[in-house]
Short mmCIF file of C-alpha atoms in Angstrom, two decimals:
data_model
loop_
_atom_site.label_atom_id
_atom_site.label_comp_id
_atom_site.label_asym_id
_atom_site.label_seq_id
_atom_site.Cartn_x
_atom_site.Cartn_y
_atom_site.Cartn_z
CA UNK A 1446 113.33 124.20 -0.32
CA UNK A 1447 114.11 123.24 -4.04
CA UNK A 1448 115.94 119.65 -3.89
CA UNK A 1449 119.69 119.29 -4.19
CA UNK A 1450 122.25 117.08 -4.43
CA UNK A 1451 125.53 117.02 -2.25
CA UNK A 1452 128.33 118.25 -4.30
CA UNK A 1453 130.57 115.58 -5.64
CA UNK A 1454 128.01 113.09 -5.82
CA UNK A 1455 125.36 112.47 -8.91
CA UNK A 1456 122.47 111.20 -10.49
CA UNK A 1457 122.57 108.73 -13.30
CA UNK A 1458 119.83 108.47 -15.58
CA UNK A 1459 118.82 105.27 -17.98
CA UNK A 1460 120.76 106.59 -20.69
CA UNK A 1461 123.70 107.00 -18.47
CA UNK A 1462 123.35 104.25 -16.11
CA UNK A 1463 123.35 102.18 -19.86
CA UNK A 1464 126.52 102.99 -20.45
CA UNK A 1465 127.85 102.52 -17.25
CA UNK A 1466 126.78 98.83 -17.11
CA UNK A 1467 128.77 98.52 -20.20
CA UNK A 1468 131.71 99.57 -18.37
CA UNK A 1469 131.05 97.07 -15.33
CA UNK A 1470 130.00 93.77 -17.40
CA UNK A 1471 133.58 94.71 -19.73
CA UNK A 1472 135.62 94.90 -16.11
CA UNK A 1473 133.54 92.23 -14.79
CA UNK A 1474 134.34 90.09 -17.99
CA UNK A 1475 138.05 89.96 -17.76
CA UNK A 1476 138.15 89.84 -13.70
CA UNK A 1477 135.99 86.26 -14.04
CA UNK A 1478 138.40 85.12 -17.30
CA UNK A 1479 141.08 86.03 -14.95
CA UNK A 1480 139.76 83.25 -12.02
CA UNK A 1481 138.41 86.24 -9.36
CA UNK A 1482 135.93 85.86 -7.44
CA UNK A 1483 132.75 88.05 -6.50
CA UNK A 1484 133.02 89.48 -2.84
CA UNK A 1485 130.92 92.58 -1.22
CA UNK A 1486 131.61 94.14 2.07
CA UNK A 1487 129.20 96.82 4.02
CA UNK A 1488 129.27 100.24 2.77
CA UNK A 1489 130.57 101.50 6.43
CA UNK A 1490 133.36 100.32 8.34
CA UNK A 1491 134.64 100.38 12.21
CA UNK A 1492 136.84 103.92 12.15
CA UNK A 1493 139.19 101.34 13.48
CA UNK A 1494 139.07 99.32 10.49
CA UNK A 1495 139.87 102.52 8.53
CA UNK A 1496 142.38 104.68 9.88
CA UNK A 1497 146.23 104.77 9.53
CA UNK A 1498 145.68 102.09 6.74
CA UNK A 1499 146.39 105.45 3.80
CA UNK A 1500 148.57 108.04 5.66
CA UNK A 1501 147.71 111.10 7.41
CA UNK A 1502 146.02 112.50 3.95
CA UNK A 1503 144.07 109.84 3.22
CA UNK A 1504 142.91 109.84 7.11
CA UNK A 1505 141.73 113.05 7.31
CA UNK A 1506 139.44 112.30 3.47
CA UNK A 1507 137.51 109.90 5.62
CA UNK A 1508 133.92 110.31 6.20
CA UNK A 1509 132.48 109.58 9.87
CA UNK A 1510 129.38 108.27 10.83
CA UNK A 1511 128.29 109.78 13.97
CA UNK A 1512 126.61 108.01 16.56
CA UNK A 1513 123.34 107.21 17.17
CA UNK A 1514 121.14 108.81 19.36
CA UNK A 1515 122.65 111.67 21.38
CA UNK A 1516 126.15 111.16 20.23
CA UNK A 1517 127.21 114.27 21.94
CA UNK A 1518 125.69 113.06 25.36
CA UNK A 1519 129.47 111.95 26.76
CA UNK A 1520 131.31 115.21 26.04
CA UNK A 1521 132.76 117.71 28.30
CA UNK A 1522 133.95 120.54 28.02
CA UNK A 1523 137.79 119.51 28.70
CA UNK A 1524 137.10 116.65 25.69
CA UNK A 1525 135.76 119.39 23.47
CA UNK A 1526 138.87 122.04 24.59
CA UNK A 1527 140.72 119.22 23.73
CA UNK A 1528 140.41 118.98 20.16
CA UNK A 1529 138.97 116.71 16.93
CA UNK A 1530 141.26 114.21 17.72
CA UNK A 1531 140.68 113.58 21.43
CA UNK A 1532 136.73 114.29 20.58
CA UNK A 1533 136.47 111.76 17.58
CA UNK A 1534 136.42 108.63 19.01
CA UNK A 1535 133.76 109.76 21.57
CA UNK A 1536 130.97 110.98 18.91
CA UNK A 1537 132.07 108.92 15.59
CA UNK A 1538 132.85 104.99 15.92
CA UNK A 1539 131.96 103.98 11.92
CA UNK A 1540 133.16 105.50 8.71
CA UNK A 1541 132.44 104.95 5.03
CA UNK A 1542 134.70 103.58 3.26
CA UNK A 1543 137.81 105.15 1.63
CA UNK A 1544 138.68 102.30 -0.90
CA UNK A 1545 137.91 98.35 -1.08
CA UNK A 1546 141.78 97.39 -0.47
CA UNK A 1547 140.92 97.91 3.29
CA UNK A 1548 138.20 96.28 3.83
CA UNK A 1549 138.87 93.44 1.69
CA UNK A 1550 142.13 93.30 4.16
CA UNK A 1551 139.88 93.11 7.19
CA UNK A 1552 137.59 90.50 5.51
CA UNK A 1553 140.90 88.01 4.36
CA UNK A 1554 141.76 88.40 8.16
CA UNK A 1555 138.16 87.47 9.67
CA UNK A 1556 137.58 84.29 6.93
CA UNK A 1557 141.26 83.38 6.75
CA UNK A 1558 140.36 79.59 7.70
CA UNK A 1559 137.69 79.52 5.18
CA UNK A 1560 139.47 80.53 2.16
CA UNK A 1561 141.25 79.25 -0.69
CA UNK A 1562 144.73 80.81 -0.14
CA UNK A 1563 145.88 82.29 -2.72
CA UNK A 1564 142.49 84.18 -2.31
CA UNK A 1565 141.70 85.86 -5.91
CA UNK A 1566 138.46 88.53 -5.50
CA UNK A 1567 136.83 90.92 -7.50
CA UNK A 1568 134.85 93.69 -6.03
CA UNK A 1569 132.51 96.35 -7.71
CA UNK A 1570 131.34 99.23 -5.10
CA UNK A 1571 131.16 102.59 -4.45
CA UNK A 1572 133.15 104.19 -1.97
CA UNK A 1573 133.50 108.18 -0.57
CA UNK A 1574 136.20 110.53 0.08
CA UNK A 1575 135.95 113.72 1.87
CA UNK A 1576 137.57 115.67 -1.16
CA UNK A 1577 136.88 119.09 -2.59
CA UNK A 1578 134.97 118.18 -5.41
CA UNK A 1579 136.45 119.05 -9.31
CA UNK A 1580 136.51 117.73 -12.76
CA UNK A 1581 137.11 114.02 -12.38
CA UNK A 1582 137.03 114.12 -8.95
CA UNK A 1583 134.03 113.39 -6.61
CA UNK A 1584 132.87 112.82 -3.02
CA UNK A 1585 131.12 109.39 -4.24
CA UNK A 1586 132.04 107.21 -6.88
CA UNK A 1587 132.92 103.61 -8.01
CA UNK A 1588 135.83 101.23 -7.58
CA UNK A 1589 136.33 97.70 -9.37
CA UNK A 1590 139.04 95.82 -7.97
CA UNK A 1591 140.67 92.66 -8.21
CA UNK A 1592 142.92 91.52 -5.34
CA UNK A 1593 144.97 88.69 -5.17
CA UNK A 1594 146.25 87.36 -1.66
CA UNK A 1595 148.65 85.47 -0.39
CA UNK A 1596 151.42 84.89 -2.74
CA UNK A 1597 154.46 86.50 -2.94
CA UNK A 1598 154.75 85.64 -6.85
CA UNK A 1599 155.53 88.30 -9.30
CA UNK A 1600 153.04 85.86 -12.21
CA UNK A 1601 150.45 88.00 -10.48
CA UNK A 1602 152.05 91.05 -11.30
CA UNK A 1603 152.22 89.76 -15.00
CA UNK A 1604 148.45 88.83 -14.98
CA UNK A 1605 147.42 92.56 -13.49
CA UNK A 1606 149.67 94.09 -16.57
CA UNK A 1607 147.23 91.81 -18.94
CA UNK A 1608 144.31 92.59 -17.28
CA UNK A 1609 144.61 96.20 -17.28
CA UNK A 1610 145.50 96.27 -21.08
CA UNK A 1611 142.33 93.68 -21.77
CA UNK A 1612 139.99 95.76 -19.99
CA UNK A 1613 141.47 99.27 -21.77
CA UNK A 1614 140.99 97.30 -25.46
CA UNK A 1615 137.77 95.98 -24.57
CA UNK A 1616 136.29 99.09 -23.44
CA UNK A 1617 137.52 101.37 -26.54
CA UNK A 1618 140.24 103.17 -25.41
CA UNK A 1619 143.32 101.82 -27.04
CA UNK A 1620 145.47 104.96 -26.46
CA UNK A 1621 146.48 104.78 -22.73
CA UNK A 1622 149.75 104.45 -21.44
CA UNK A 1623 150.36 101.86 -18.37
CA UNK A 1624 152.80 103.31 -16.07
CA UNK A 1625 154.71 101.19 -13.49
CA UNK A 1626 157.13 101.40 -10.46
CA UNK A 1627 157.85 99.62 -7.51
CA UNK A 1628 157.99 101.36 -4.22
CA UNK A 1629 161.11 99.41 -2.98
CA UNK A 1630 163.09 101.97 -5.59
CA UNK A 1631 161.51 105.20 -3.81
CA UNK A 1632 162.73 103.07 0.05
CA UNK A 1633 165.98 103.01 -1.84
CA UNK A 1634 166.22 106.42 -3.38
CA UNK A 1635 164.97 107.52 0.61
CA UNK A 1636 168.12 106.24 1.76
CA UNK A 1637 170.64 106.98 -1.28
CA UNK A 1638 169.86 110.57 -0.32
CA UNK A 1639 170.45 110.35 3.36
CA UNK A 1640 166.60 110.17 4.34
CA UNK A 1641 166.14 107.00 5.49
CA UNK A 1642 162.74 105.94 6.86
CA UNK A 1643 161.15 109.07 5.45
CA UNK A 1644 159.97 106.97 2.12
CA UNK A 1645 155.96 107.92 2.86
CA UNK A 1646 156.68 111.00 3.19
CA UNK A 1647 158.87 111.15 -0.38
CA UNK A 1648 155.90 109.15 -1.87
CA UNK A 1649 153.48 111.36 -0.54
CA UNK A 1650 155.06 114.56 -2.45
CA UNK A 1651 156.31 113.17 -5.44
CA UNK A 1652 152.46 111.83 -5.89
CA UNK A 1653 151.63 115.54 -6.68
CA UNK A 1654 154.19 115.54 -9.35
CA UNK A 1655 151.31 116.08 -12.55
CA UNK A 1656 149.28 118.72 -9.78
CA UNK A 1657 151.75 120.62 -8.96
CA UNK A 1658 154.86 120.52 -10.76
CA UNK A 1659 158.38 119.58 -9.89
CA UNK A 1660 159.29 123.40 -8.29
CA UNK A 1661 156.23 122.92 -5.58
CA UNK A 1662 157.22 119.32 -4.71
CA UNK A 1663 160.53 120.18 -3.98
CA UNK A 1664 159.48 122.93 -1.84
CA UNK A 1665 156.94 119.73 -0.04
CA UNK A 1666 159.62 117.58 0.79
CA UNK A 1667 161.95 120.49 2.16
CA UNK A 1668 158.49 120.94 4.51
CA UNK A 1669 158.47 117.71 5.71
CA UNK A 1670 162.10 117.85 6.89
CA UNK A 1671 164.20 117.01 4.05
CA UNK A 1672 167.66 118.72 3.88
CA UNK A 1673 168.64 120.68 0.43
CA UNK A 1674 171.41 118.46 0.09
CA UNK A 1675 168.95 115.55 -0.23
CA UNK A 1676 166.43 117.20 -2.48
CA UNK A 1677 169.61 118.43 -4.96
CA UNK A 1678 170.17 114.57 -5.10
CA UNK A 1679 166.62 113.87 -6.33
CA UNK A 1680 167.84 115.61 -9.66
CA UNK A 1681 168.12 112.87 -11.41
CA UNK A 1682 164.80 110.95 -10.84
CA UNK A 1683 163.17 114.23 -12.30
CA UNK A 1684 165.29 113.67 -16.12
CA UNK A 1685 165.42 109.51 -16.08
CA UNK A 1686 164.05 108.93 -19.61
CA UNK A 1687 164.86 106.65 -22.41
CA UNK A 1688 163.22 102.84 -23.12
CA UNK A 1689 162.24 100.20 -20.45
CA UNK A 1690 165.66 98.72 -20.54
CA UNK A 1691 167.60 101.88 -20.63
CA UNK A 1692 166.37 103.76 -17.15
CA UNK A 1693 166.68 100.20 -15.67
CA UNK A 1694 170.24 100.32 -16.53
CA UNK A 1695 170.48 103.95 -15.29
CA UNK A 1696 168.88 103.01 -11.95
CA UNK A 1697 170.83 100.32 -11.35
CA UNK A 1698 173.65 102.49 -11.64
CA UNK A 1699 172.83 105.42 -9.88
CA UNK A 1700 170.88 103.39 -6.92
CA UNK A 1701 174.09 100.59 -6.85
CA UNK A 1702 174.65 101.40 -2.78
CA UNK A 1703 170.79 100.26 -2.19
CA UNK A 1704 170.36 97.05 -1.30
CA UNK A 1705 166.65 97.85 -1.23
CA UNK A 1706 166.62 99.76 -4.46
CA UNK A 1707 168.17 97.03 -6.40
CA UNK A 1708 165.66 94.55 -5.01
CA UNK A 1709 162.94 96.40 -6.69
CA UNK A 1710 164.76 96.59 -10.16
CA UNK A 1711 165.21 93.12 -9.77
CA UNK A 1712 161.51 92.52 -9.30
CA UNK A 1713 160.38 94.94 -12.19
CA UNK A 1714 162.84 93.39 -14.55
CA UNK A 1715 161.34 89.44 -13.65
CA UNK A 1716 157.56 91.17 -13.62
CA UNK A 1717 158.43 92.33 -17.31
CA UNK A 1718 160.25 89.11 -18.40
CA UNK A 1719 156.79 87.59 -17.57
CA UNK A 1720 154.88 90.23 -19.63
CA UNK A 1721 156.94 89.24 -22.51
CA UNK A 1722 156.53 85.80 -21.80
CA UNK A 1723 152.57 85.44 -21.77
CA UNK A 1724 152.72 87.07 -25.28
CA UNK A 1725 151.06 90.51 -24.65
CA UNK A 1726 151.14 92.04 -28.24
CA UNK A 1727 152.18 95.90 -28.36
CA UNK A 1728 152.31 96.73 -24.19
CA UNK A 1729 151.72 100.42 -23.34
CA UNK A 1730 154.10 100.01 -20.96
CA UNK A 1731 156.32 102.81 -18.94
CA UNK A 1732 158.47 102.83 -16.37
CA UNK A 1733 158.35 105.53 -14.73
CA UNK A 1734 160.59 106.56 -11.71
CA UNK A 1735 158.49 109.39 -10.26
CA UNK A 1736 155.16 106.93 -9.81
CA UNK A 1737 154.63 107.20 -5.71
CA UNK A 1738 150.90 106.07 -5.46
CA UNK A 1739 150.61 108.28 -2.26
CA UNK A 1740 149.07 105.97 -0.55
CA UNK A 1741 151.11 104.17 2.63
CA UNK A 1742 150.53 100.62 2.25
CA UNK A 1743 152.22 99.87 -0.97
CA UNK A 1744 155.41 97.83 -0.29
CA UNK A 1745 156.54 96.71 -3.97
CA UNK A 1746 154.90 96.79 -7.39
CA UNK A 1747 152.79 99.64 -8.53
CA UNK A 1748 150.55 100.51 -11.29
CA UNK A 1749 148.71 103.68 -12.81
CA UNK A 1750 146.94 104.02 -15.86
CA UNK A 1751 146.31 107.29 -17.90
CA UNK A 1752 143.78 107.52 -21.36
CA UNK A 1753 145.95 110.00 -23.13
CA UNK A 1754 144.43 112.86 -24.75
CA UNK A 1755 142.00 113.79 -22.38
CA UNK A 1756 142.29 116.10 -19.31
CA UNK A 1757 141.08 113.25 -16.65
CA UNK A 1758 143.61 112.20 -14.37
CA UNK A 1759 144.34 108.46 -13.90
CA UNK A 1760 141.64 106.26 -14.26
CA UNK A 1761 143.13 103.19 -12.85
CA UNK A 1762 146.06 102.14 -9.92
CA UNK A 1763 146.83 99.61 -7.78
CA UNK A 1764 150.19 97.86 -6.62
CA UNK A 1765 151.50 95.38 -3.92
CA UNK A 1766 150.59 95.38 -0.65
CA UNK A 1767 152.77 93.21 2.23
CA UNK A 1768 152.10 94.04 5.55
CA UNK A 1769 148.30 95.07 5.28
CA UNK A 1770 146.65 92.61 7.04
CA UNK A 1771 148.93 92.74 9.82
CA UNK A 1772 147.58 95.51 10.80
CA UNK A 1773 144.28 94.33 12.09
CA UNK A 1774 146.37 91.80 14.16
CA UNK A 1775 147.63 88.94 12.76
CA UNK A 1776 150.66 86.88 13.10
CA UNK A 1777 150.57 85.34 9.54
CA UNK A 1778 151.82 87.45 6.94
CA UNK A 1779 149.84 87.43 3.84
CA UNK A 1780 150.87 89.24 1.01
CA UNK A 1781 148.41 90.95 -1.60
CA UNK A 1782 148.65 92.55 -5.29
CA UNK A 1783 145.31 94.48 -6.71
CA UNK A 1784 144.15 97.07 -8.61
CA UNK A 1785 141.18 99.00 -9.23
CA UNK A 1786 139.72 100.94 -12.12
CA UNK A 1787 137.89 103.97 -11.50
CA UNK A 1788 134.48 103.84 -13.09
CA UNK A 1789 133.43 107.85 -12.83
CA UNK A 1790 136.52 108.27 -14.50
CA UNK A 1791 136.45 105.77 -17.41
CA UNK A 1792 132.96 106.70 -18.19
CA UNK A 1793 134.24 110.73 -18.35
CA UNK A 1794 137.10 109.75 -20.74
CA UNK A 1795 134.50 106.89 -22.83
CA UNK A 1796 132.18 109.92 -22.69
CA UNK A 1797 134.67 113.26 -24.00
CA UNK A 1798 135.96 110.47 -26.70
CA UNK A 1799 132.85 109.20 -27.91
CA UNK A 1800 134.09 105.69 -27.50
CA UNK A 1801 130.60 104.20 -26.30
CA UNK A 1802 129.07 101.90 -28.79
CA UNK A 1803 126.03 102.96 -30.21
CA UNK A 1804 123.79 100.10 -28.60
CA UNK A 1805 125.64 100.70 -25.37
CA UNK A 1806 122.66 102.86 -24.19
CA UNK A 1807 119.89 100.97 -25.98
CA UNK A 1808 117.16 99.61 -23.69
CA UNK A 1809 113.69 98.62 -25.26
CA UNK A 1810 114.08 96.72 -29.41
CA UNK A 1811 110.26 97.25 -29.74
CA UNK A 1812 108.08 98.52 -28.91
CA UNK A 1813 103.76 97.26 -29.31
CA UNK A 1814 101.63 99.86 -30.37
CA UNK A 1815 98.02 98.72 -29.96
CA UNK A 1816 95.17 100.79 -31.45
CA UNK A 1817 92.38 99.62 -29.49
CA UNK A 1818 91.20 96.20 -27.34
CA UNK A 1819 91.34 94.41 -29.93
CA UNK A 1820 94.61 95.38 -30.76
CA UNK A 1821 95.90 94.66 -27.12
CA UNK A 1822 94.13 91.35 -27.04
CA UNK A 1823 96.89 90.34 -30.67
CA UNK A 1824 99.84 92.35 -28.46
CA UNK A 1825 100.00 90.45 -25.44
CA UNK A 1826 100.47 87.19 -26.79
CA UNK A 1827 103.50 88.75 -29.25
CA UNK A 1828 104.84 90.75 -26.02
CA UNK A 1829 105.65 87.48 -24.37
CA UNK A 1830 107.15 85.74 -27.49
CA UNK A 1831 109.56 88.56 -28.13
CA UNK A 1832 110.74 88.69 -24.37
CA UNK A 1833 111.12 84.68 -24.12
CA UNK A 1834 113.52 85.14 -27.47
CA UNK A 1835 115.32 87.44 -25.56
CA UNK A 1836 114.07 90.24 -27.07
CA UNK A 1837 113.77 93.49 -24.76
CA UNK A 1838 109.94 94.86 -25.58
CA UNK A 1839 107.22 96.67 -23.81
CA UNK A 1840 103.63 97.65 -24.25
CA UNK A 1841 102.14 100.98 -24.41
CA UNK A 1842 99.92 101.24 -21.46
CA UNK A 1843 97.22 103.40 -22.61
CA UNK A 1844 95.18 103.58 -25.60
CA UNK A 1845 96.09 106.94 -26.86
CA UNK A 1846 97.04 108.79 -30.21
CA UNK A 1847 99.67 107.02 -32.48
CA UNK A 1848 101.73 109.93 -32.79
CA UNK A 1849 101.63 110.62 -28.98
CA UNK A 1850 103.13 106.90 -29.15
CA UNK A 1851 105.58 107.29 -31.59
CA UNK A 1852 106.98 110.38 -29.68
CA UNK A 1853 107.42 107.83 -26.82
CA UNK A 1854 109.32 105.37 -29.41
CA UNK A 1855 111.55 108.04 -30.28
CA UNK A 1856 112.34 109.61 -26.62
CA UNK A 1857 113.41 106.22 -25.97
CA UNK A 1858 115.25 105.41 -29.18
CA UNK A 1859 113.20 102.14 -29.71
CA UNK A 1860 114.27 100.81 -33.08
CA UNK A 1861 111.34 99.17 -34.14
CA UNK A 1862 107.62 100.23 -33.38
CA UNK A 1863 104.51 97.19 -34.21
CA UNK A 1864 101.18 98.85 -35.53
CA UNK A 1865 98.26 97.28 -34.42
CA UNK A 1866 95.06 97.96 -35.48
CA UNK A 1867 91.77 96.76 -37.05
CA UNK A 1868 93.60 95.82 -40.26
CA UNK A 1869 96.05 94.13 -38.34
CA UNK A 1870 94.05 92.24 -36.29
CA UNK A 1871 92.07 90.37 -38.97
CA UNK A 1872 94.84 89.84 -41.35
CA UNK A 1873 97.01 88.43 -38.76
CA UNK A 1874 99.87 90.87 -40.89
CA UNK A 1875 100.96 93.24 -37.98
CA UNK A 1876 102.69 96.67 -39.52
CA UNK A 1877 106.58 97.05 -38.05
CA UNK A 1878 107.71 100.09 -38.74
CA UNK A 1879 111.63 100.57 -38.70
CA UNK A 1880 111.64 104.20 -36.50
CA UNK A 1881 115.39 104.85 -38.04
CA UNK A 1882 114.86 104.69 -41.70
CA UNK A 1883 111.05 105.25 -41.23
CA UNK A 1884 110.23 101.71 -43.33
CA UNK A 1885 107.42 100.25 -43.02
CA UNK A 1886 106.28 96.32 -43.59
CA UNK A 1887 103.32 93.76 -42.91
CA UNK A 1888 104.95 91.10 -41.16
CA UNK A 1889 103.45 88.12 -38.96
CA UNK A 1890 103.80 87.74 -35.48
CA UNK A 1891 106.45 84.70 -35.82
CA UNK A 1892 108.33 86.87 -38.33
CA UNK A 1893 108.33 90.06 -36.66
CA UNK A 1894 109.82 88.01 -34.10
CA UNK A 1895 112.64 86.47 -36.19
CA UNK A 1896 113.42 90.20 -37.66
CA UNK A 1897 114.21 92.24 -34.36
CA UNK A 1898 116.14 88.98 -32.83
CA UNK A 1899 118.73 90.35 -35.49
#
């Protein structure tokens, strides 16, 4: 059989992989400026560990592990009559994992007494969803997150605004739009219209607001149970436009019986005081009513980023987080804030907008061209000078045609080729030809050196 790969998952070649290490040492950057920490965790998890942590959708985009060995040996037929769910647990006890939020959770909670509280981590990971695979969407792909952990303190809010609009500068794309909520607003709008304690379930829908229009989410959340009288009253969250300071005003107004809903005006109003505060010139900031984040942890603050112009969805989200670690057990309350930037994605909107630098993909400066023994003997020494000045240069391994070596140069995009041959080697002036603008010069070893350091 001819070799495959699993759809929704890829390959990455030099070239590629090139310009996705540009993208991770830029995130990687601001997370360290920013005072996070490195952390990895294992690529599965206890199914555990992973379920009813991201609502009944995200639960069913898990990927099990099955068990080792004959993990069908316990089954019966009444288990299997029974059904996946009754069956699960019997033939699949690990999972990969769905995000790093999770698992970073269940780490906090197992080195509690060891940590610096607030903890501030930064992790950079792939992780897999069990999602029908489309543009900007795969089965495998990379998260980098920051996390910070026990604090309650909306500064941390502030510092995720920055960091999102240092990493989006940094990387090229300056025309993105931030957009912010806070999910105490959607408990509050829940209960304005008479649907109390059905908030996930309202976040869940309106999260397929840019899928699937405002006609098919309305039709969702009279599914799951909502009367019409409550979705008429959703009218206005659909039309709330205007500046920052102007839908604030119009929430407050139209959400004044929430007790809840004002709470998380109040808290987007400080977070944005702060902004404005640290000095962040020209925010691409939006508040935006309708951000749900579908996932079921988020308890206050959220974020989502979009690169406008392109037909990628977002390409960065996170929020605040204030029960999650109580879920694996604990009695101490820790409260978390994160987000994460989706690599696949960034690289697909970097890529469609041409935004990578042109040495972003460079790998070898020079290359040492050797015509005979001779030649190789005068190489070697000049290989190891260029590479202890930091220089990035190889050898070509075999004594073969100069043009069959030049090829090489060029399928590579090597800048600078060194000639070496009989000429060369008793003159002690090796021949560097530039392999842009096709110069040539005789230059020593020391200077050719001093030329391709730059």
């Amino acid at each position: 059989m001819k070799p495959s790969l699993v759809k929704g998952t890829r390959d990455f070649g030099p070239e590629q992989m090139s310009k996705r290490l540009f993208i991770f040492d830029t995130i990687r950057a601001t997370f360290k400026r920013f005072g996070f920490l490195p952390l990895e965790t294992p690529s599965m998890e206890n199914l555990t560990t992973l379920t009813g942590k991201y609502g009944d959708e995200g639960d069913q985009l898990l990927f099990k592990i099955l068990n080792s060995g004959d993990f069908a040996a316990s089954l019966t037929p009444e288990t299997t009559a029974a059904g996946s769910k009754v069956m699960l647990p019997k033939i699949a006890e690990k999972g990969l994992r769905y995000d790093l939020t999770v698992p970073f959770a269940r780490y906090v909670v197992m080195n509690r007494h060891a940590l610096a509280i607030p903890f501030k981590r930064y992790q950079m990971q792939p992780v897999w969803r069990a999602d029908r695979p489309q543009k900007g969407r795969y089965r495998e792909f990379y998260q980098c997150d920051a996390d910070v952990v026990g604090t309650d303190s909306l500064l941390c809010e502030a510092e995720i605004v920055l960091m999102i609009h240092e990493v989006m500068r940094n990387l090229g794309i300056q025309n993105f739009a931030l957009k912010i909520n806070n999910r105490k607003i959607l408990t509050g709008i829940a209960e304005f219209i008479g649907a109390p304690g059905m908030e996930g379930a309202l976040a869940v829908a309106i999260d397929k607001l840019d899928k699937i229009g405002q006609e098919k989410v309305l039709a969702e959340l009279a599914e799951r149970g909502f009367t019409d009288e409550a979705v008429a009253a959703l009218a206005p969250m659909f039309t709330m436009q205007g500046t920052t300071d102007e839908v604030l005003a119009k929430l407050k107004s139209w959400l004044t019986s929430s007790e809840t809903a004002q709470k998380g005006i109040a808290e987007l109003e400080e977070t944005l005081q702060l902004v404005s505060q640290y000095g962040l010139e020209h925010p691409q900031l939006e508040l935006d009513v309708t951000l749900a984040r579908g996932l079921s942890y988020y308890t206050g603050a959220i974020f989502e980023v979009k690169a406008l112009g392109v037909s990628i969805g977002s390409i960065s989200g996170g929020g605040r987080y204030d029960n999650l670690t109580s879920a694996f057990g604990t009695s101490e309350r820790l409260s978390g804030v994160g987000i994460s930037f989706g690599v696949d994605r960034i690289y697909d909107v970097m890529d469609e907008l041409n935004l990578f630098p042109a040495d972003a993909g460079q790998g070898t400066t020079v290359l040492l061209v050797p015509f005979d023994s001779d030649g190789r003997a005068v190489a070697l020494p000049l290989l190891n000078q260029l590479r202890q000045a930091g220089v990035a240069a190889e050898m070509y391994p075999d004594l073969a045609k100069v043009k069959k070596m030049l090829d090489y140069a060029n399928a590579k995009r090597i800048p600078y080729v060194v000639l070496i041959g009989s000429e060369e080697v008793q003159t002690g002036q090796l021949t560097v030809k530039n392999m842009i603008t096709g110069e040539q010069q005789k230059l020593s070893g020391e200077a050719v050196v001093e030329l391709v350091k730059g």
